[in-house]
């Protein structure tokens, strides 16, 4: 079984509920979306790029591997990095749910270490989530606003969140100057109807792709509104970018 992996590295989680936690990131290649504000290098969506393993003291294997690769090719590196303490393993992308079989295999390999698996996802691939959910501990789910990405995924987001809500899930919404109130209200009603206790993280956009920064007043106004319908709403920017971390 093979997958495209663009990089593996150890860093802090820069976004959302677990901001500041140390994670080993495994970034899988490819995505089913094309968001204008995507900060993943477009080349990293292609199997033409090699998998880059972060340099680390004492590791003697190759630090560049040819894609697509087999999980056995990267397990020695993952096991080596996990000799140091990590809060969890972040399976990220792109969209990692494009590879449910790889996630299952990874979970099986990591079982003896009892380390939590953290899935970072755009919250649209419902069937694939159903395949892996028993192995996942924490889900960071994006809800994409059509006013920002030009396409609506409401039904997918709703079904996805219903399923994800049996795990430790939080929803993240990127907010730009262009994000509309109508889209925001729709997102709030979906979350509220599933469980008003689900954490909502409002993430001010790092401007990219023609979208502009949301003014601070907008962030506060939207948080106030969200707190009228949900129990836990936080505004958290991308902190890793402030610190120049990966
Ligand atoms: S879902 Fe995430 S990885 Fe995919 S295009 Fe959008 S921002 Fe990029």
PDB file of C-alpha atoms and ligand atoms in Angstrom:
ATOM      1  CA  UNK A   1       0.000   0.000   0.000  1.00  0.00           C
ATOM      2  CA  UNK A   2       1.508   3.310  -1.083  1.00  0.00           C
ATOM      3  CA  UNK A   3       0.874   6.999  -0.424  1.00  0.00           C
ATOM      4  CA  UNK A   4       2.373  10.351  -1.246  1.00  0.00           C
ATOM      5  CA  UNK A   5       3.972  11.939   1.797  1.00  0.00           C
ATOM      6  CA  UNK A   6       5.492  15.388   1.401  1.00  0.00           C
ATOM      7  CA  UNK A   7       7.184  15.809   4.771  1.00  0.00           C
ATOM      8  CA  UNK A   8       7.549  14.576   8.321  1.00  0.00           C
ATOM      9  CA  UNK A   9       8.698  16.926  11.047  1.00  0.00           C
ATOM     10  CA  UNK A  10       8.390  17.672  14.735  1.00  0.00           C
ATOM     11  CA  UNK A  11       6.945  21.039  15.725  1.00  0.00           C
ATOM     12  CA  UNK A  12       4.246  22.771  17.706  1.00  0.00           C
ATOM     13  CA  UNK A  13       0.620  22.731  16.710  1.00  0.00           C
ATOM     14  CA  UNK A  14       0.060  26.329  15.689  1.00  0.00           C
ATOM     15  CA  UNK A  15      -3.726  26.393  15.387  1.00  0.00           C
ATOM     16  CA  UNK A  16      -6.894  25.547  17.235  1.00  0.00           C
ATOM     17  CA  UNK A  17      -7.678  23.815  20.514  1.00  0.00           C
ATOM     18  CA  UNK A  18      -4.296  22.150  20.939  1.00  0.00           C
ATOM     19  CA  UNK A  19      -2.191  25.187  20.041  1.00  0.00           C
ATOM     20  CA  UNK A  20       1.295  24.904  21.530  1.00  0.00           C
ATOM     21  CA  UNK A  21       1.290  21.104  21.851  1.00  0.00           C
ATOM     22  CA  UNK A  22       4.309  19.293  20.439  1.00  0.00           C
ATOM     23  CA  UNK A  23       3.392  17.022  17.565  1.00  0.00           C
ATOM     24  CA  UNK A  24       5.017  14.859  14.972  1.00  0.00           C
ATOM     25  CA  UNK A  25       3.489  16.011  11.684  1.00  0.00           C
ATOM     26  CA  UNK A  26       2.989  13.616   8.799  1.00  0.00           C
ATOM     27  CA  UNK A  27       1.890  15.596   5.770  1.00  0.00           C
ATOM     28  CA  UNK A  28       0.176  13.580   3.052  1.00  0.00           C
ATOM     29  CA  UNK A  29       0.091  14.780  -0.534  1.00  0.00           C
ATOM     30  CA  UNK A  30      -3.004  15.906  -2.395  1.00  0.00           C
ATOM     31  CA  UNK A  31      -6.287  17.603  -1.680  1.00  0.00           C
ATOM     32  CA  UNK A  32      -9.868  17.461  -2.980  1.00  0.00           C
ATOM     33  CA  UNK A  33     -10.210  21.251  -2.632  1.00  0.00           C
ATOM     34  CA  UNK A  34      -8.443  24.284  -4.029  1.00  0.00           C
ATOM     35  CA  UNK A  35      -8.882  27.067  -1.461  1.00  0.00           C
ATOM     36  CA  UNK A  36      -7.523  30.455  -2.546  1.00  0.00           C
ATOM     37  CA  UNK A  37      -5.829  30.923   0.842  1.00  0.00           C
ATOM     38  CA  UNK A  38      -4.112  27.517   0.825  1.00  0.00           C
ATOM     39  CA  UNK A  39      -0.592  27.810   2.204  1.00  0.00           C
ATOM     40  CA  UNK A  40       0.465  24.323   1.150  1.00  0.00           C
ATOM     41  CA  UNK A  41       2.935  24.577  -1.684  1.00  0.00           C
ATOM     42  CA  UNK A  42       1.067  23.486  -4.843  1.00  0.00           C
ATOM     43  CA  UNK A  43       4.017  21.284  -5.774  1.00  0.00           C
ATOM     44  CA  UNK A  44       3.462  19.465  -2.515  1.00  0.00           C
ATOM     45  CA  UNK A  45       0.151  18.278  -3.995  1.00  0.00           C
ATOM     46  CA  UNK A  46       2.078  16.176  -6.472  1.00  0.00           C
ATOM     47  CA  UNK A  47       3.756  12.789  -6.153  1.00  0.00           C
ATOM     48  CA  UNK A  48       6.631  14.269  -8.176  1.00  0.00           C
ATOM     49  CA  UNK A  49       8.115  15.840  -5.055  1.00  0.00           C
ATOM     50  CA  UNK A  50      10.203  13.710  -2.710  1.00  0.00           C
ATOM     51  CA  UNK A  51       9.220  13.073   0.874  1.00  0.00           C
ATOM     52  CA  UNK A  52      11.463  15.223   3.069  1.00  0.00           C
ATOM     53  CA  UNK A  53      12.247  13.963   6.550  1.00  0.00           C
ATOM     54  CA  UNK A  54      13.343  16.702   8.927  1.00  0.00           C
ATOM     55  CA  UNK A  55      17.001  16.503   9.835  1.00  0.00           C
ATOM     56  CA  UNK A  56      17.477  15.298  13.381  1.00  0.00           C
ATOM     57  CA  UNK A  57      20.484  14.382  15.440  1.00  0.00           C
ATOM     58  CA  UNK A  58      21.447  10.747  15.397  1.00  0.00           C
ATOM     59  CA  UNK A  59      19.147   9.542  12.620  1.00  0.00           C
ATOM     60  CA  UNK A  60      21.172   7.642  10.074  1.00  0.00           C
ATOM     61  CA  UNK A  61      18.637   6.813   7.369  1.00  0.00           C
ATOM     62  CA  UNK A  62      17.960   8.778   4.164  1.00  0.00           C
ATOM     63  CA  UNK A  63      16.301  12.156   4.630  1.00  0.00           C
ATOM     64  CA  UNK A  64      14.716  12.219   1.175  1.00  0.00           C
ATOM     65  CA  UNK A  65      12.541   9.403  -0.092  1.00  0.00           C
ATOM     66  CA  UNK A  66      10.937   8.875  -3.476  1.00  0.00           C
ATOM     67  CA  UNK A  67       7.151   9.197  -3.715  1.00  0.00           C
ATOM     68  CA  UNK A  68       4.801   7.428  -3.632  1.00  0.00           C
ATOM     69  CA  UNK A  69       6.168   5.433  -0.750  1.00  0.00           C
ATOM     70  CA  UNK A  70       5.319   2.528   1.434  1.00  0.00           C
ATOM     71  CA  UNK A  71       4.588   3.005   5.116  1.00  0.00           C
ATOM     72  CA  UNK A  72       7.494   0.681   5.901  1.00  0.00           C
ATOM     73  CA  UNK A  73       9.796   3.287   4.325  1.00  0.00           C
ATOM     74  CA  UNK A  74       8.916   5.919   6.913  1.00  0.00           C
ATOM     75  CA  UNK A  75       8.174   3.890  10.045  1.00  0.00           C
ATOM     76  CA  UNK A  76      11.847   3.724  11.150  1.00  0.00           C
ATOM     77  CA  UNK A  77      12.011   7.538  11.059  1.00  0.00           C
ATOM     78  CA  UNK A  78       8.661   7.937  12.835  1.00  0.00           C
ATOM     79  CA  UNK A  79       9.679   5.497  15.558  1.00  0.00           C
ATOM     80  CA  UNK A  80      13.021   7.279  15.939  1.00  0.00           C
ATOM     81  CA  UNK A  81      11.373  10.697  16.363  1.00  0.00           C
ATOM     82  CA  UNK A  82       8.896   9.294  18.836  1.00  0.00           C
ATOM     83  CA  UNK A  83      11.703   8.387  21.219  1.00  0.00           C
ATOM     84  CA  UNK A  84      11.309  12.020  22.225  1.00  0.00           C
ATOM     85  CA  UNK A  85       8.034  12.947  23.921  1.00  0.00           C
ATOM     86  CA  UNK A  86       5.207  14.217  21.718  1.00  0.00           C
ATOM     87  CA  UNK A  87       1.642  15.093  22.621  1.00  0.00           C
ATOM     88  CA  UNK A  88       0.254  13.429  19.505  1.00  0.00           C
ATOM     89  CA  UNK A  89       0.803  12.645  15.838  1.00  0.00           C
ATOM     90  CA  UNK A  90      -0.801  15.069  13.431  1.00  0.00           C
ATOM     91  CA  UNK A  91      -1.913  13.476  10.190  1.00  0.00           C
ATOM     92  CA  UNK A  92      -2.236  16.448   7.937  1.00  0.00           C
ATOM     93  CA  UNK A  93      -2.184  17.518   4.312  1.00  0.00           C
ATOM     94  CA  UNK A  94      -3.479  18.463   1.834  1.00  0.00           C
ATOM     95  CA  UNK A  95      -6.395  16.291   2.792  1.00  0.00           C
ATOM     96  CA  UNK A  96      -5.220  13.154   4.619  1.00  0.00           C
ATOM     97  CA  UNK A  97      -8.580  11.396   4.267  1.00  0.00           C
ATOM     98  CA  UNK A  98      -7.721  10.820   0.617  1.00  0.00           C
ATOM     99  CA  UNK A  99      -5.702   7.915   2.057  1.00  0.00           C
ATOM    100  CA  UNK A 100      -7.885   6.066   4.586  1.00  0.00           C
ATOM    101  CA  UNK A 101      -5.980   2.808   4.154  1.00  0.00           C
ATOM    102  CA  UNK A 102      -2.668   4.463   4.978  1.00  0.00           C
ATOM    103  CA  UNK A 103      -4.182   6.050   8.080  1.00  0.00           C
ATOM    104  CA  UNK A 104      -5.456   2.651   9.219  1.00  0.00           C
ATOM    105  CA  UNK A 105      -2.089   1.050   8.638  1.00  0.00           C
ATOM    106  CA  UNK A 106      -0.299   3.862  10.438  1.00  0.00           C
ATOM    107  CA  UNK A 107      -2.654   3.526  13.405  1.00  0.00           C
ATOM    108  CA  UNK A 108      -1.975  -0.219  13.533  1.00  0.00           C
ATOM    109  CA  UNK A 109       1.786   0.340  13.520  1.00  0.00           C
ATOM    110  CA  UNK A 110       1.598   2.979  16.242  1.00  0.00           C
ATOM    111  CA  UNK A 111      -0.742   1.098  18.560  1.00  0.00           C
ATOM    112  CA  UNK A 112       2.025  -0.200  20.867  1.00  0.00           C
ATOM    113  CA  UNK A 113       3.115   3.415  21.548  1.00  0.00           C
ATOM    114  CA  UNK A 114      -0.370   4.530  22.662  1.00  0.00           C
ATOM    115  CA  UNK A 115       0.153   7.980  21.191  1.00  0.00           C
ATOM    116  CA  UNK A 116      -2.990   9.932  20.240  1.00  0.00           C
ATOM    117  CA  UNK A 117      -3.731  10.384  16.536  1.00  0.00           C
ATOM    118  CA  UNK A 118      -4.782  13.883  15.547  1.00  0.00           C
ATOM    119  CA  UNK A 119      -6.490  14.337  12.177  1.00  0.00           C
ATOM    120  CA  UNK A 120      -6.411  17.719  10.424  1.00  0.00           C
ATOM    121  CA  UNK A 121      -9.108  17.701   7.773  1.00  0.00           C
ATOM    122  CA  UNK A 122     -11.236  19.909   5.566  1.00  0.00           C
ATOM    123  CA  UNK A 123     -14.309  18.058   6.806  1.00  0.00           C
ATOM    124  CA  UNK A 124     -15.808  16.868   3.534  1.00  0.00           C
ATOM    125  CA  UNK A 125     -14.860  13.206   2.997  1.00  0.00           C
ATOM    126  CA  UNK A 126     -17.532  11.526   5.097  1.00  0.00           C
ATOM    127  CA  UNK A 127     -17.194   7.910   3.903  1.00  0.00           C
ATOM    128  CA  UNK A 128     -13.447   7.999   4.411  1.00  0.00           C
ATOM    129  CA  UNK A 129     -13.865   9.389   7.922  1.00  0.00           C
ATOM    130  CA  UNK A 130     -16.229   6.506   8.697  1.00  0.00           C
ATOM    131  CA  UNK A 131     -13.491   4.073   7.669  1.00  0.00           C
ATOM    132  CA  UNK A 132     -10.879   5.489  10.061  1.00  0.00           C
ATOM    133  CA  UNK A 133     -12.767   7.151  12.898  1.00  0.00           C
ATOM    134  CA  UNK A 134     -12.301   4.332  15.397  1.00  0.00           C
ATOM    135  CA  UNK A 135      -8.542   4.850  15.198  1.00  0.00           C
ATOM    136  CA  UNK A 136      -8.571   8.647  15.517  1.00  0.00           C
ATOM    137  CA  UNK A 137      -8.482  10.449  18.876  1.00  0.00           C
ATOM    138  CA  UNK A 138      -8.735  14.145  17.981  1.00  0.00           C
ATOM    139  CA  UNK A 139     -10.280  15.779  14.905  1.00  0.00           C
ATOM    140  CA  UNK A 140      -9.566  19.322  13.790  1.00  0.00           C
ATOM    141  CA  UNK A 141     -12.285  19.956  11.225  1.00  0.00           C
ATOM    142  CA  UNK A 142     -12.394  22.942   8.926  1.00  0.00           C
ATOM    143  CA  UNK A 143     -15.702  24.430   7.886  1.00  0.00           C
ATOM    144  CA  UNK A 144     -15.157  26.331   4.650  1.00  0.00           C
ATOM    145  CA  UNK A 145     -17.265  29.383   3.878  1.00  0.00           C
ATOM    146  CA  UNK A 146     -18.447  29.584   0.237  1.00  0.00           C
ATOM    147  CA  UNK A 147     -17.847  33.343   0.264  1.00  0.00           C
ATOM    148  CA  UNK A 148     -14.129  32.567   0.672  1.00  0.00           C
ATOM    149  CA  UNK A 149     -13.631  29.461  -1.425  1.00  0.00           C
ATOM    150  CA  UNK A 150     -16.306  29.925  -4.104  1.00  0.00           C
ATOM    151  CA  UNK A 151     -18.137  26.632  -3.464  1.00  0.00           C
ATOM    152  CA  UNK A 152     -20.510  25.326  -0.783  1.00  0.00           C
ATOM    153  CA  UNK A 153     -19.892  22.089   1.123  1.00  0.00           C
ATOM    154  CA  UNK A 154     -22.671  22.450   3.722  1.00  0.00           C
ATOM    155  CA  UNK A 155     -24.118  18.964   3.355  1.00  0.00           C
ATOM    156  CA  UNK A 156     -20.706  17.323   3.523  1.00  0.00           C
ATOM    157  CA  UNK A 157     -19.727  19.429   6.533  1.00  0.00           C
ATOM    158  CA  UNK A 158     -22.949  18.568   8.351  1.00  0.00           C
ATOM    159  CA  UNK A 159     -22.654  14.818   7.802  1.00  0.00           C
ATOM    160  CA  UNK A 160     -18.964  14.915   8.638  1.00  0.00           C
ATOM    161  CA  UNK A 161     -19.471  16.767  11.909  1.00  0.00           C
ATOM    162  CA  UNK A 162     -22.294  14.433  12.965  1.00  0.00           C
ATOM    163  CA  UNK A 163     -19.909  11.521  12.639  1.00  0.00           C
ATOM    164  CA  UNK A 164     -16.883  13.349  14.081  1.00  0.00           C
ATOM    165  CA  UNK A 165     -18.833  14.510  17.131  1.00  0.00           C
ATOM    166  CA  UNK A 166     -18.386  11.124  18.792  1.00  0.00           C
ATOM    167  CA  UNK A 167     -14.667  12.011  19.110  1.00  0.00           C
ATOM    168  CA  UNK A 168     -12.751  14.983  20.531  1.00  0.00           C
ATOM    169  CA  UNK A 169     -13.613  17.315  17.654  1.00  0.00           C
ATOM    170  CA  UNK A 170     -13.440  21.045  17.191  1.00  0.00           C
ATOM    171  CA  UNK A 171     -14.439  23.148  14.213  1.00  0.00           C
ATOM    172  CA  UNK A 172     -12.188  25.780  12.716  1.00  0.00           C
ATOM    173  CA  UNK A 173     -13.482  28.559  10.470  1.00  0.00           C
ATOM    174  CA  UNK A 174     -11.033  30.811   8.640  1.00  0.00           C
ATOM    175  CA  UNK A 175     -12.430  34.342   8.590  1.00  0.00           C
ATOM    176  CA  UNK A 176     -11.476  36.919   5.979  1.00  0.00           C
ATOM    177  CA  UNK A 177     -12.777  40.385   5.163  1.00  0.00           C
ATOM    178  CA  UNK A 178     -14.743  38.722   2.371  1.00  0.00           C
ATOM    179  CA  UNK A 179     -16.463  36.079   4.586  1.00  0.00           C
ATOM    180  CA  UNK A 180     -20.187  36.804   4.689  1.00  0.00           C
ATOM    181  CA  UNK A 181     -22.550  36.853   7.668  1.00  0.00           C
ATOM    182  CA  UNK A 182     -24.979  34.571   5.810  1.00  0.00           C
ATOM    183  CA  UNK A 183     -22.323  31.874   5.500  1.00  0.00           C
ATOM    184  CA  UNK A 184     -21.303  32.336   9.119  1.00  0.00           C
ATOM    185  CA  UNK A 185     -24.908  31.957  10.335  1.00  0.00           C
ATOM    186  CA  UNK A 186     -25.285  28.779   8.277  1.00  0.00           C
ATOM    187  CA  UNK A 187     -22.125  27.333   9.836  1.00  0.00           C
ATOM    188  CA  UNK A 188     -23.323  28.239  13.337  1.00  0.00           C
ATOM    189  CA  UNK A 189     -26.686  26.598  12.808  1.00  0.00           C
ATOM    190  CA  UNK A 190     -25.060  23.365  11.586  1.00  0.00           C
ATOM    191  CA  UNK A 191     -22.805  23.188  14.653  1.00  0.00           C
ATOM    192  CA  UNK A 192     -25.564  24.125  17.099  1.00  0.00           C
ATOM    193  CA  UNK A 193     -27.949  21.510  15.691  1.00  0.00           C
ATOM    194  CA  UNK A 194     -25.346  18.794  16.237  1.00  0.00           C
ATOM    195  CA  UNK A 195     -23.982  19.883  19.632  1.00  0.00           C
ATOM    196  CA  UNK A 196     -23.726  23.377  21.081  1.00  0.00           C
ATOM    197  CA  UNK A 197     -20.775  22.232  23.207  1.00  0.00           C
ATOM    198  CA  UNK A 198     -18.494  21.657  20.210  1.00  0.00           C
ATOM    199  CA  UNK A 199     -15.626  24.145  20.345  1.00  0.00           C
ATOM    200  CA  UNK A 200     -15.602  26.658  17.502  1.00  0.00           C
ATOM    201  CA  UNK A 201     -12.280  28.307  16.666  1.00  0.00           C
ATOM    202  CA  UNK A 202     -12.424  31.465  14.564  1.00  0.00           C
ATOM    203  CA  UNK A 203      -9.109  31.842  12.800  1.00  0.00           C
ATOM    204  CA  UNK A 204      -8.344  35.242  11.241  1.00  0.00           C
ATOM    205  CA  UNK A 205      -7.047  34.600   7.742  1.00  0.00           C
ATOM    206  CA  UNK A 206      -3.391  35.033   6.913  1.00  0.00           C
ATOM    207  CA  UNK A 207      -4.116  37.031   3.727  1.00  0.00           C
ATOM    208  CA  UNK A 208      -3.478  35.067   0.539  1.00  0.00           C
ATOM    209  CA  UNK A 209      -5.132  34.370  -2.799  1.00  0.00           C
ATOM    210  CA  UNK A 210      -6.946  37.682  -3.147  1.00  0.00           C
ATOM    211  CA  UNK A 211      -8.649  37.460   0.252  1.00  0.00           C
ATOM    212  CA  UNK A 212      -8.022  40.170   2.797  1.00  0.00           C
ATOM    213  CA  UNK A 213      -7.482  40.315   6.534  1.00  0.00           C
ATOM    214  CA  UNK A 214     -10.642  40.492   8.637  1.00  0.00           C
ATOM    215  CA  UNK A 215     -10.655  43.681  10.740  1.00  0.00           C
ATOM    216  CA  UNK A 216     -10.332  43.043  14.517  1.00  0.00           C
ATOM    217  CA  UNK A 217     -13.848  44.438  15.060  1.00  0.00           C
ATOM    218  CA  UNK A 218     -15.254  41.791  12.754  1.00  0.00           C
ATOM    219  CA  UNK A 219     -13.533  39.017  14.716  1.00  0.00           C
ATOM    220  CA  UNK A 220     -14.963  40.342  18.000  1.00  0.00           C
ATOM    221  CA  UNK A 221     -18.435  40.841  16.548  1.00  0.00           C
ATOM    222  CA  UNK A 222     -18.496  37.337  15.116  1.00  0.00           C
ATOM    223  CA  UNK A 223     -17.241  35.825  18.355  1.00  0.00           C
ATOM    224  CA  UNK A 224     -19.993  37.645  20.273  1.00  0.00           C
ATOM    225  CA  UNK A 225     -22.597  36.368  17.834  1.00  0.00           C
ATOM    226  CA  UNK A 226     -21.275  32.809  17.945  1.00  0.00           C
ATOM    227  CA  UNK A 227     -21.304  32.854  21.749  1.00  0.00           C
ATOM    228  CA  UNK A 228     -25.040  33.506  21.633  1.00  0.00           C
ATOM    229  CA  UNK A 229     -25.586  30.078  20.117  1.00  0.00           C
ATOM    230  CA  UNK A 230     -22.538  27.985  21.077  1.00  0.00           C
ATOM    231  CA  UNK A 231     -20.952  27.364  24.477  1.00  0.00           C
ATOM    232  CA  UNK A 232     -17.284  27.627  23.554  1.00  0.00           C
ATOM    233  CA  UNK A 233     -15.948  30.019  20.926  1.00  0.00           C
ATOM    234  CA  UNK A 234     -12.347  31.163  20.687  1.00  0.00           C
ATOM    235  CA  UNK A 235     -10.448  33.448  18.328  1.00  0.00           C
ATOM    236  CA  UNK A 236      -6.998  31.972  17.661  1.00  0.00           C
ATOM    237  CA  UNK A 237      -4.651  33.095  14.856  1.00  0.00           C
ATOM    238  CA  UNK A 238      -2.010  30.905  13.202  1.00  0.00           C
ATOM    239  CA  UNK A 239       0.569  31.146  15.990  1.00  0.00           C
ATOM    240  CA  UNK A 240       3.291  29.091  14.255  1.00  0.00           C
ATOM    241  CA  UNK A 241       3.573  31.838  11.636  1.00  0.00           C
ATOM    242  CA  UNK A 242       4.216  34.441  14.380  1.00  0.00           C
ATOM    243  CA  UNK A 243       7.127  32.320  15.611  1.00  0.00           C
ATOM    244  CA  UNK A 244       8.431  31.368  12.197  1.00  0.00           C
ATOM    245  CA  UNK A 245       7.881  27.693  12.953  1.00  0.00           C
ATOM    246  CA  UNK A 246       7.109  25.075  10.312  1.00  0.00           C
TER     247      UNK A 246
HETATM  248  S1  LIG B   1      -8.481  22.130   2.152  1.00  0.00           S
HETATM  249 FE1  LIG B   1      -6.590  22.823   3.130  1.00  0.00          FE
HETATM  250  S2  LIG B   1      -4.950  21.809   1.972  1.00  0.00           S
HETATM  251 FE2  LIG B   1      -6.809  21.666   0.750  1.00  0.00          FE
HETATM  252  S3  LIG B   1      -6.705  23.411  -0.660  1.00  0.00           S
HETATM  253 FE3  LIG B   1      -7.918  24.034   1.146  1.00  0.00          FE
HETATM  254  S4  LIG B   1      -6.440  24.966   2.548  1.00  0.00           S
HETATM  255 FE4  LIG B   1      -5.262  23.800   1.036  1.00  0.00          FE
END
